[in-house]
PDB file of C-alpha atoms in Angstrom:
ATOM      1  CA  MET K   1     -18.719  10.342  -0.230  1.00 94.00           C
ATOM      2  CA  ARG K   2     -18.174   7.845   2.225  1.00 97.00           C
ATOM      3  CA  VAL K   3     -15.508   5.104   2.204  1.00 98.00           C
ATOM      4  CA  LEU K   4     -14.035   2.347   3.909  1.00 98.00           C
ATOM      5  CA  ALA K   5     -10.621   1.882   3.934  1.00 98.00           C
ATOM      6  CA  ILE K   6      -9.198  -1.242   4.284  1.00 98.00           C
ATOM      7  CA  ASP K   7      -4.526  -1.975   4.936  1.00 98.00           C
ATOM      8  CA  THR K   8      -3.140  -5.623   5.195  1.00 98.00           C
ATOM      9  CA  ALA K   9      -0.225  -4.961   3.295  1.00 97.00           C
ATOM     10  CA  LEU K  10       2.565  -4.324   5.392  1.00 96.00           C
ATOM     11  CA  ASP K  11       2.856  -4.775   9.277  1.00 96.00           C
ATOM     12  CA  VAL K  12      -0.435  -3.246   9.818  1.00 96.00           C
ATOM     13  CA  CYS K  13      -3.877  -4.221   9.591  1.00 98.00           C
ATOM     14  CA  ALA K  14      -6.305  -1.243   9.839  1.00 98.00           C
ATOM     15  CA  ALA K  15      -9.553  -0.112   8.462  1.00 98.00           C
ATOM     16  CA  CYS K  16     -11.940   3.955   8.492  1.00 98.00           C
ATOM     17  CA  VAL K  17     -14.188   5.380   7.242  1.00 98.00           C
ATOM     18  CA  MET K  18     -13.618   8.938   5.994  1.00 97.00           C
ATOM     19  CA  THR K  19     -15.850  10.971   4.214  1.00 96.00           C
ATOM     20  CA  GLY K  20     -15.270  13.804   1.889  1.00 89.00           C
ATOM     21  CA  SER K  21     -16.172  17.128   4.128  1.00 83.00           C
ATOM     22  CA  GLU K  22     -14.103  16.015   7.183  1.00 89.00           C
ATOM     23  CA  PRO K  23     -10.243  16.154   7.215  1.00 89.00           C
ATOM     24  CA  GLU K  24      -9.841  13.318   9.626  1.00 94.00           C
ATOM     25  CA  PRO K  25     -11.657   9.844   9.346  1.00 97.00           C
ATOM     26  CA  LEU K  26     -14.838   9.177  10.966  1.00 97.00           C
ATOM     27  CA  ALA K  27     -13.710   6.073  12.555  1.00 98.00           C
ATOM     28  CA  SER K  28     -10.742   4.762  12.733  1.00 98.00           C
ATOM     29  CA  GLU K  29      -8.141   1.474  13.770  1.00 98.00           C
ATOM     30  CA  SER K  30      -4.821   0.269  13.293  1.00 97.00           C
ATOM     31  CA  LEU K  31      -3.315  -2.876  14.813  1.00 97.00           C
ATOM     32  CA  PRO K  32       1.083  -3.246  14.145  1.00 96.00           C
ATOM     33  CA  MET K  33       1.818  -6.418  13.370  1.00 95.00           C
ATOM     34  CA  ALA K  34       4.012  -8.257  10.678  1.00 91.00           C
ATOM     35  CA  ARG K  35       1.453 -11.637  10.967  1.00 93.00           C
ATOM     36  CA  GLY K  36      -2.450 -12.752  12.078  1.00 95.00           C
ATOM     37  CA  HIS K  37      -3.920 -10.171   9.443  1.00 96.00           C
ATOM     38  CA  ALA K  38      -6.073 -12.545   8.792  1.00 95.00           C
ATOM     39  CA  GLU K  39      -8.155 -12.977  12.612  1.00 96.00           C
ATOM     40  CA  ALA K  40      -7.587  -9.469  13.333  1.00 97.00           C
ATOM     41  CA  LEU K  41      -8.200  -7.726  10.275  1.00 98.00           C
ATOM     42  CA  LEU K  42     -12.888  -8.543  10.255  1.00 97.00           C
ATOM     43  CA  PRO K  43     -13.165  -8.428  14.090  1.00 98.00           C
ATOM     44  CA  LEU K  44     -11.360  -4.797  13.564  1.00 98.00           C
ATOM     45  CA  ILE K  45     -13.720  -3.982  10.880  1.00 98.00           C
ATOM     46  CA  GLU K  46     -16.432  -4.556  12.786  1.00 98.00           C
ATOM     47  CA  ARG K  47     -15.136  -2.397  15.208  1.00 98.00           C
ATOM     48  CA  VAL K  48     -14.908   0.813  13.441  1.00 98.00           C
ATOM     49  CA  MET K  49     -18.323  -0.093  11.520  1.00 98.00           C
ATOM     50  CA  ALA K  50     -19.590  -0.576  14.945  1.00 97.00           C
ATOM     51  CA  ARG K  51     -19.332   3.709  15.742  1.00 97.00           C
ATOM     52  CA  ILE K  52     -20.997   4.410  12.359  1.00 96.00           C
ATOM     53  CA  ASP K  53     -23.704   5.299  11.468  1.00 95.00           C
ATOM     54  CA  GLY K  54     -25.356   4.411   9.411  1.00 96.00           C
ATOM     55  CA  GLY K  55     -22.580   1.206   9.587  1.00 95.00           C
ATOM     56  CA  PHE K  56     -22.214  -0.541   6.048  1.00 97.00           C
ATOM     57  CA  GLU K  57     -25.916   0.312   4.379  1.00 96.00           C
ATOM     58  CA  SER K  58     -24.032   4.031   4.760  1.00 97.00           C
ATOM     59  CA  LEU K  59     -21.068   3.487   2.792  1.00 98.00           C
ATOM     60  CA  ASP K  60     -20.425   5.003  -1.249  1.00 97.00           C
ATOM     61  CA  ARG K  61     -16.974   2.393  -2.035  1.00 98.00           C
ATOM     62  CA  ILE K  62     -14.935   0.357  -0.178  1.00 98.00           C
ATOM     63  CA  ALA K  63     -10.823   1.127  -1.110  1.00 98.00           C
ATOM     64  CA  VAL K  64      -8.709  -1.605   0.043  1.00 98.00           C
ATOM     65  CA  THR K  65      -4.267  -0.973  -0.408  1.00 98.00           C
ATOM     66  CA  VAL K  66      -3.164  -3.486  -3.413  1.00 98.00           C
ATOM     67  CA  GLY K  67       0.180  -4.043  -3.177  1.00 96.00           C
ATOM     68  CA  PRO K  68       3.087  -3.945  -3.182  1.00 97.00           C
ATOM     69  CA  GLY K  69       3.081  -6.170   0.081  1.00 94.00           C
ATOM     70  CA  SER K  70       2.982  -9.439   1.860  1.00 92.00           C
ATOM     71  CA  TYR K  71       1.259 -12.013  -0.664  1.00 93.00           C
ATOM     72  CA  THR K  72      -1.008 -12.954   2.675  1.00 93.00           C
ATOM     73  CA  GLY K  73      -1.315  -9.949   3.870  1.00 95.00           C
ATOM     74  CA  LEU K  74      -2.473  -8.797   0.047  1.00 96.00           C
ATOM     75  CA  ARG K  75      -4.846 -11.327  -0.201  1.00 96.00           C
ATOM     76  CA  VAL K  76      -6.545 -11.040   3.342  1.00 97.00           C
ATOM     77  CA  GLY K  77      -7.404  -7.149   2.939  1.00 98.00           C
ATOM     78  CA  LEU K  78      -8.826  -7.961  -0.669  1.00 98.00           C
ATOM     79  CA  SER K  79     -10.385 -10.642  -0.096  1.00 97.00           C
ATOM     80  CA  ALA K  80     -13.110  -8.598   3.128  1.00 98.00           C
ATOM     81  CA  ALA K  81     -12.951  -5.676   0.387  1.00 98.00           C
ATOM     82  CA  ARG K  82     -14.806  -7.459  -2.282  1.00 98.00           C
ATOM     83  CA  ALA K  83     -16.312  -9.979   0.190  1.00 98.00           C
ATOM     84  CA  ILE K  84     -18.019  -6.238   1.508  1.00 98.00           C
ATOM     85  CA  GLY K  85     -18.400  -4.635  -1.091  1.00 98.00           C
ATOM     86  CA  LEU K  86     -20.453  -7.455  -3.084  1.00 97.00           C
ATOM     87  CA  ALA K  87     -22.835  -7.501   0.446  1.00 97.00           C
ATOM     88  CA  VAL K  88     -23.489  -4.486   0.442  1.00 97.00           C
ATOM     89  CA  ASP K  89     -23.880  -4.106  -3.662  1.00 98.00           C
ATOM     90  CA  ARG K  90     -20.285  -0.798  -3.627  1.00 98.00           C
ATOM     91  CA  PRO K  91     -17.751  -0.539  -5.554  1.00 98.00           C
ATOM     92  CA  VAL K  92     -14.512  -1.587  -4.215  1.00 98.00           C
ATOM     93  CA  VAL K  93     -11.373   0.421  -5.175  1.00 98.00           C
ATOM     94  CA  GLY K  94      -7.604  -0.647  -5.432  1.00 98.00           C
ATOM     95  CA  VAL K  95      -5.163   2.120  -3.798  1.00 98.00           C
ATOM     96  CA  GLY K  96      -0.699   1.514  -4.569  1.00 98.00           C
ATOM     97  CA  THR K  97       0.314   1.398  -1.247  1.00 98.00           C
ATOM     98  CA  LEU K  98       3.511   3.424  -2.275  1.00 98.00           C
ATOM     99  CA  SER K  99       0.667   6.379  -3.399  1.00 97.00           C
ATOM    100  CA  ALA K 100      -0.637   6.158  -0.027  1.00 98.00           C
ATOM    101  CA  LEU K 101       3.249   6.528   1.228  1.00 97.00           C
ATOM    102  CA  LEU K 102       3.124   9.562  -1.194  1.00 96.00           C
ATOM    103  CA  ALA K 103       0.215  11.285  -0.417  1.00 95.00           C
ATOM    104  CA  PRO K 104       1.434  12.924   2.408  1.00 93.00           C
ATOM    105  CA  LEU K 105       4.484  14.677   1.156  1.00 93.00           C
ATOM    106  CA  LEU K 106       2.639  16.005  -2.379  1.00 89.00           C
ATOM    107  CA  ALA K 107       0.413  17.764   0.824  1.00 84.00           C
ATOM    108  CA  ASP K 108       3.486  19.871   1.127  1.00 80.00           C
ATOM    109  CA  PRO K 109       5.852  18.807  -1.611  1.00 73.00           C
ATOM    110  CA  GLY K 110       8.542  21.383  -1.590  1.00 75.00           C
ATOM    111  CA  GLU K 111      11.258  21.474  -4.566  1.00 82.00           C
ATOM    112  CA  GLY K 112      13.031  18.180  -5.467  1.00 90.00           C
ATOM    113  CA  THR K 113      12.059  14.683  -5.956  1.00 95.00           C
ATOM    114  CA  LEU K 114       9.189  12.379  -3.290  1.00 96.00           C
ATOM    115  CA  VAL K 115      10.121   9.085  -3.368  1.00 97.00           C
ATOM    116  CA  ALA K 116       8.388   6.022  -1.777  1.00 98.00           C
ATOM    117  CA  ALA K 117      10.455   3.093  -0.756  1.00 98.00           C
ATOM    118  CA  ILE K 118       9.285  -0.463   0.853  1.00 98.00           C
ATOM    119  CA  ASP K 119      12.212  -2.487   1.568  1.00 97.00           C
ATOM    120  CA  ALA K 120      12.029  -6.215  -0.119  1.00 96.00           C
ATOM    121  CA  ARG K 121      14.587  -7.853   1.009  1.00 93.00           C
ATOM    122  CA  HIS K 122      17.890  -9.031  -0.653  1.00 93.00           C
ATOM    123  CA  GLY K 123      18.909  -5.703  -1.327  1.00 96.00           C
ATOM    124  CA  ALA K 124      15.966  -4.198  -3.165  1.00 97.00           C
ATOM    125  CA  VAL K 125      12.765  -2.046  -3.045  1.00 98.00           C
ATOM    126  CA  TYR K 126       9.667  -1.269  -4.134  1.00 98.00           C
ATOM    127  CA  VAL K 127      10.283   2.061  -5.584  1.00 98.00           C
ATOM    128  CA  GLN K 128       7.388   5.050  -6.554  1.00 97.00           C
ATOM    129  CA  ALA K 129       8.922   8.847  -7.433  1.00 96.00           C
ATOM    130  CA  LEU K 130       7.852  11.917  -8.910  1.00 94.00           C
ATOM    131  CA  THR K 131       9.656  15.221  -8.921  1.00 90.00           C
ATOM    132  CA  THR K 132       8.395  18.611  -8.548  1.00 85.00           C
ATOM    133  CA  ALA K 133      10.257  20.308 -10.654  1.00 79.00           C
ATOM    134  CA  SER K 134       9.195  18.241 -13.843  1.00 80.00           C
ATOM    135  CA  GLY K 135       6.491  16.222 -13.171  1.00 82.00           C
ATOM    136  CA  GLU K 136       8.792  13.217 -13.781  1.00 86.00           C
ATOM    137  CA  THR K 137       7.547  10.483 -12.424  1.00 92.00           C
ATOM    138  CA  LEU K 138       9.138   6.726 -11.611  1.00 94.00           C
ATOM    139  CA  ALA K 139       6.152   4.577 -11.383  1.00 95.00           C
ATOM    140  CA  PRO K 140       6.159   1.515  -9.027  1.00 96.00           C
ATOM    141  CA  VAL K 141       8.788  -1.257  -9.850  1.00 97.00           C
ATOM    142  CA  TYR K 142      11.292  -3.477  -8.390  1.00 97.00           C
ATOM    143  CA  LEU K 143      15.144  -3.022  -7.756  1.00 97.00           C
ATOM    144  CA  PRO K 144      17.674  -3.472  -6.333  1.00 97.00           C
ATOM    145  CA  VAL K 145      19.449  -0.331  -3.845  1.00 98.00           C
ATOM    146  CA  GLU K 146      22.169   0.570  -5.865  1.00 97.00           C
ATOM    147  CA  GLU K 147      19.633   1.044  -9.483  1.00 97.00           C
ATOM    148  CA  ALA K 148      16.708   3.149  -7.569  1.00 97.00           C
ATOM    149  CA  ALA K 149      19.510   5.619  -6.381  1.00 97.00           C
ATOM    150  CA  ALA K 150      20.355   5.964  -9.684  1.00 95.00           C
ATOM    151  CA  ARG K 151      16.855   6.543 -10.633  1.00 94.00           C
ATOM    152  CA  LEU K 152      16.549   9.268  -8.789  1.00 94.00           C
ATOM    153  CA  GLY K 153      17.775  12.056 -10.770  1.00 86.00           C
ATOM    154  CA  THR K 154      20.243  14.930  -9.240  1.00 87.00           C
ATOM    155  CA  GLY K 155      17.833  15.372  -5.821  1.00 81.00           C
ATOM    156  CA  PRO K 156      17.192  17.133  -3.559  1.00 94.00           C
ATOM    157  CA  VAL K 157      15.227  13.427  -2.788  1.00 96.00           C
ATOM    158  CA  ILE K 158      13.033  13.649   0.225  1.00 96.00           C
ATOM    159  CA  LEU K 159      12.030   9.574   0.733  1.00 97.00           C
ATOM    160  CA  THR K 160       9.508   7.766   3.187  1.00 97.00           C
ATOM    161  CA  GLY K 161       8.641   4.109   3.509  1.00 97.00           C
ATOM    162  CA  SER K 162      10.617   0.912   5.430  1.00 97.00           C
ATOM    163  CA  GLY K 163      13.380   1.569   2.488  1.00 98.00           C
ATOM    164  CA  ALA K 164      13.703   5.047   2.877  1.00 98.00           C
ATOM    165  CA  PRO K 165      17.141   4.123   4.461  1.00 98.00           C
ATOM    166  CA  LEU K 166      18.286   2.204   2.158  1.00 98.00           C
ATOM    167  CA  VAL K 167      18.563   4.402  -0.704  1.00 98.00           C
ATOM    168  CA  ALA K 168      18.951   7.369   1.530  1.00 97.00           C
ATOM    169  CA  GLN K 169      22.511   5.776   1.968  1.00 97.00           C
ATOM    170  CA  ALA K 170      22.973   4.719  -1.433  1.00 97.00           C
ATOM    171  CA  LEU K 171      22.307   8.570  -2.730  1.00 97.00           C
ATOM    172  CA  SER K 172      24.817  10.038   0.243  1.00 96.00           C
ATOM    173  CA  ALA K 173      27.260   7.576  -1.777  1.00 96.00           C
ATOM    174  CA  ARG K 174      27.041   9.500  -5.072  1.00 95.00           C
ATOM    175  CA  GLY K 175      26.497  12.813  -3.628  1.00 95.00           C
ATOM    176  CA  ILE K 176      23.095  13.497  -3.454  1.00 95.00           C
ATOM    177  CA  ALA K 177      20.969  15.336  -1.090  1.00 94.00           C
ATOM    178  CA  ALA K 178      18.762  13.005   0.705  1.00 95.00           C
ATOM    179  CA  SER K 179      16.622  13.346   3.666  1.00 95.00           C
ATOM    180  CA  ILE K 180      13.495  10.680   5.535  1.00 96.00           C
ATOM    181  CA  ALA K 181      10.605  11.872   6.175  1.00 95.00           C
ATOM    182  CA  GLY K 182       9.276   8.668   7.927  1.00 95.00           C
ATOM    183  CA  THR K 183       9.864   4.766   7.836  1.00 96.00           C
ATOM    184  CA  GLY K 184       6.485   3.374   8.797  1.00 94.00           C
ATOM    185  CA  VAL K 185       3.107   2.828   6.666  1.00 95.00           C
ATOM    186  CA  ALA K 186       1.402   4.200   5.025  1.00 96.00           C
ATOM    187  CA  ASP K 187      -1.496   6.719   6.760  1.00 97.00           C
ATOM    188  CA  ILE K 188      -5.100   4.855   6.919  1.00 98.00           C
ATOM    189  CA  ALA K 189      -6.251   8.003   6.280  1.00 97.00           C
ATOM    190  CA  ALA K 190      -4.178   8.994   2.574  1.00 97.00           C
ATOM    191  CA  VAL K 191      -6.257   5.271   2.034  1.00 98.00           C
ATOM    192  CA  ALA K 192      -9.253   6.236   2.407  1.00 98.00           C
ATOM    193  CA  GLN K 193      -8.224  10.103   0.612  1.00 97.00           C
ATOM    194  CA  LEU K 194      -7.175   8.699  -2.640  1.00 97.00           C
ATOM    195  CA  GLY K 195      -9.964   5.881  -2.586  1.00 97.00           C
ATOM    196  CA  MET K 196     -12.519   8.268  -3.040  1.00 97.00           C
ATOM    197  CA  VAL K 197     -11.434  10.133  -6.205  1.00 96.00           C
ATOM    198  CA  ALA K 198     -10.161   6.957  -7.681  1.00 97.00           C
ATOM    199  CA  ASP K 199     -12.119   5.836 -10.448  1.00 96.00           C
ATOM    200  CA  PRO K 200     -13.561   2.570 -10.230  1.00 95.00           C
ATOM    201  CA  ALA K 201     -12.864   1.172 -13.696  1.00 95.00           C
ATOM    202  CA  HIS K 202      -9.569   1.635 -13.893  1.00 95.00           C
ATOM    203  CA  ALA K 203      -8.860   1.452  -9.779  1.00 97.00           C
ATOM    204  CA  LEU K 204      -9.045  -2.818  -9.854  1.00 96.00           C
ATOM    205  CA  PRO K 205      -8.968  -3.977  -6.498  1.00 96.00           C
ATOM    206  CA  ARG K 206      -6.498  -6.551  -8.163  1.00 96.00           C
ATOM    207  CA  PRO K 207      -2.993  -7.167  -6.216  1.00 95.00           C
ATOM    208  CA  LEU K 208      -0.058  -5.330  -7.344  1.00 94.00           C
ATOM    209  CA  TYR K 209       2.816  -7.908  -6.323  1.00 91.00           C
ATOM    210  CA  LEU K 210       5.895  -6.305  -8.802  1.00 89.00           C
ATOM    211  CA  ARG K 211       7.535 -10.027  -7.929  1.00 81.00           C
ATOM    212  CA  GLY K 212       7.636 -12.956  -7.566  1.00 62.00           C
ATOM    213  CA  PRO K 213       7.697 -15.203  -4.587  1.00 57.00           C
ATOM    214  CA  ASP K 214      10.403 -15.870  -3.045  1.00 52.00           C
ATOM    215  CA  ALA K 215       9.684 -19.760  -1.566  1.00 45.00           C
ATOM    216  CA  ARG K 216       9.705 -21.743  -4.853  1.00 48.00           C
ATOM    217  CA  PRO K 217       9.438 -24.904  -6.260  1.00 47.00           C
ATOM    218  CA  GLN K 218      12.349 -27.516  -6.073  1.00 49.00           C
ATOM    219  CA  ASP K 219      12.181 -29.549  -9.006  1.00 47.00           C
ATOM    220  CA  HIS K 220      15.041 -31.977  -7.582  1.00 45.00           C
ATOM    221  CA  ALA K 221      12.674 -33.220  -4.935  1.00 44.00           C
ATOM    222  CA  ARG K 222       9.505 -33.853  -6.828  1.00 47.00           C
ATOM    223  CA  VAL K 223       8.394 -37.132  -7.185  1.00 45.00           C
ATOM    224  CA  ALA K 224       7.841 -37.723 -10.683  1.00 44.00           C
ATOM    225  CA  ARG K 225       4.680 -38.372 -11.342  1.00 44.00           C
ATOM    226  CA  GLN K 226       3.582 -42.110 -12.618  1.00 42.00           C
TER     227      GLN K 226
END
């Protein structure tokens, strides 16, 4: 299977093409950025696909991160993935951002609880977890940092993602051993690998926001309709 993976959920604009028979992407590019995904993504995808024999027609499916992440970034990635899927008549699958962050930890899990945490600001995180011994999971959820720490058990805990330092500090205050494996964004190759095994009937390319927008209408400033 040959998959085009796209990630614009967080502070990155990335794409790669990967097959199930190779451990590394056939072509890949990743640009750190907090804004400007809409302008950067399509030229980036074109550069990646230019290095692939057979181009877009050689793809079997498209995978795209569905969140949590920024509203604008998610819309850009999902729109591009859907457009490509429609143009070449290939299925499009959604991959959770937290799942993609967790994937490298699952390659060598060890003992304890594996946690992906994204800083959601205002003292909260998006978090997902798996306890290797029991198989217990914490599905993707938006929580205050202290509540997230309280729900991660007795440790040890291995964390990854931009929210890892926040949760690690809260865990340490509780006397729970916590280590940080990384604080960056998901590896685009992990997005591709999860996209390969996703079921198109269930892994739908729909945004997973987990919370409402920060910007809300100001009712007191509205002008009443006549």
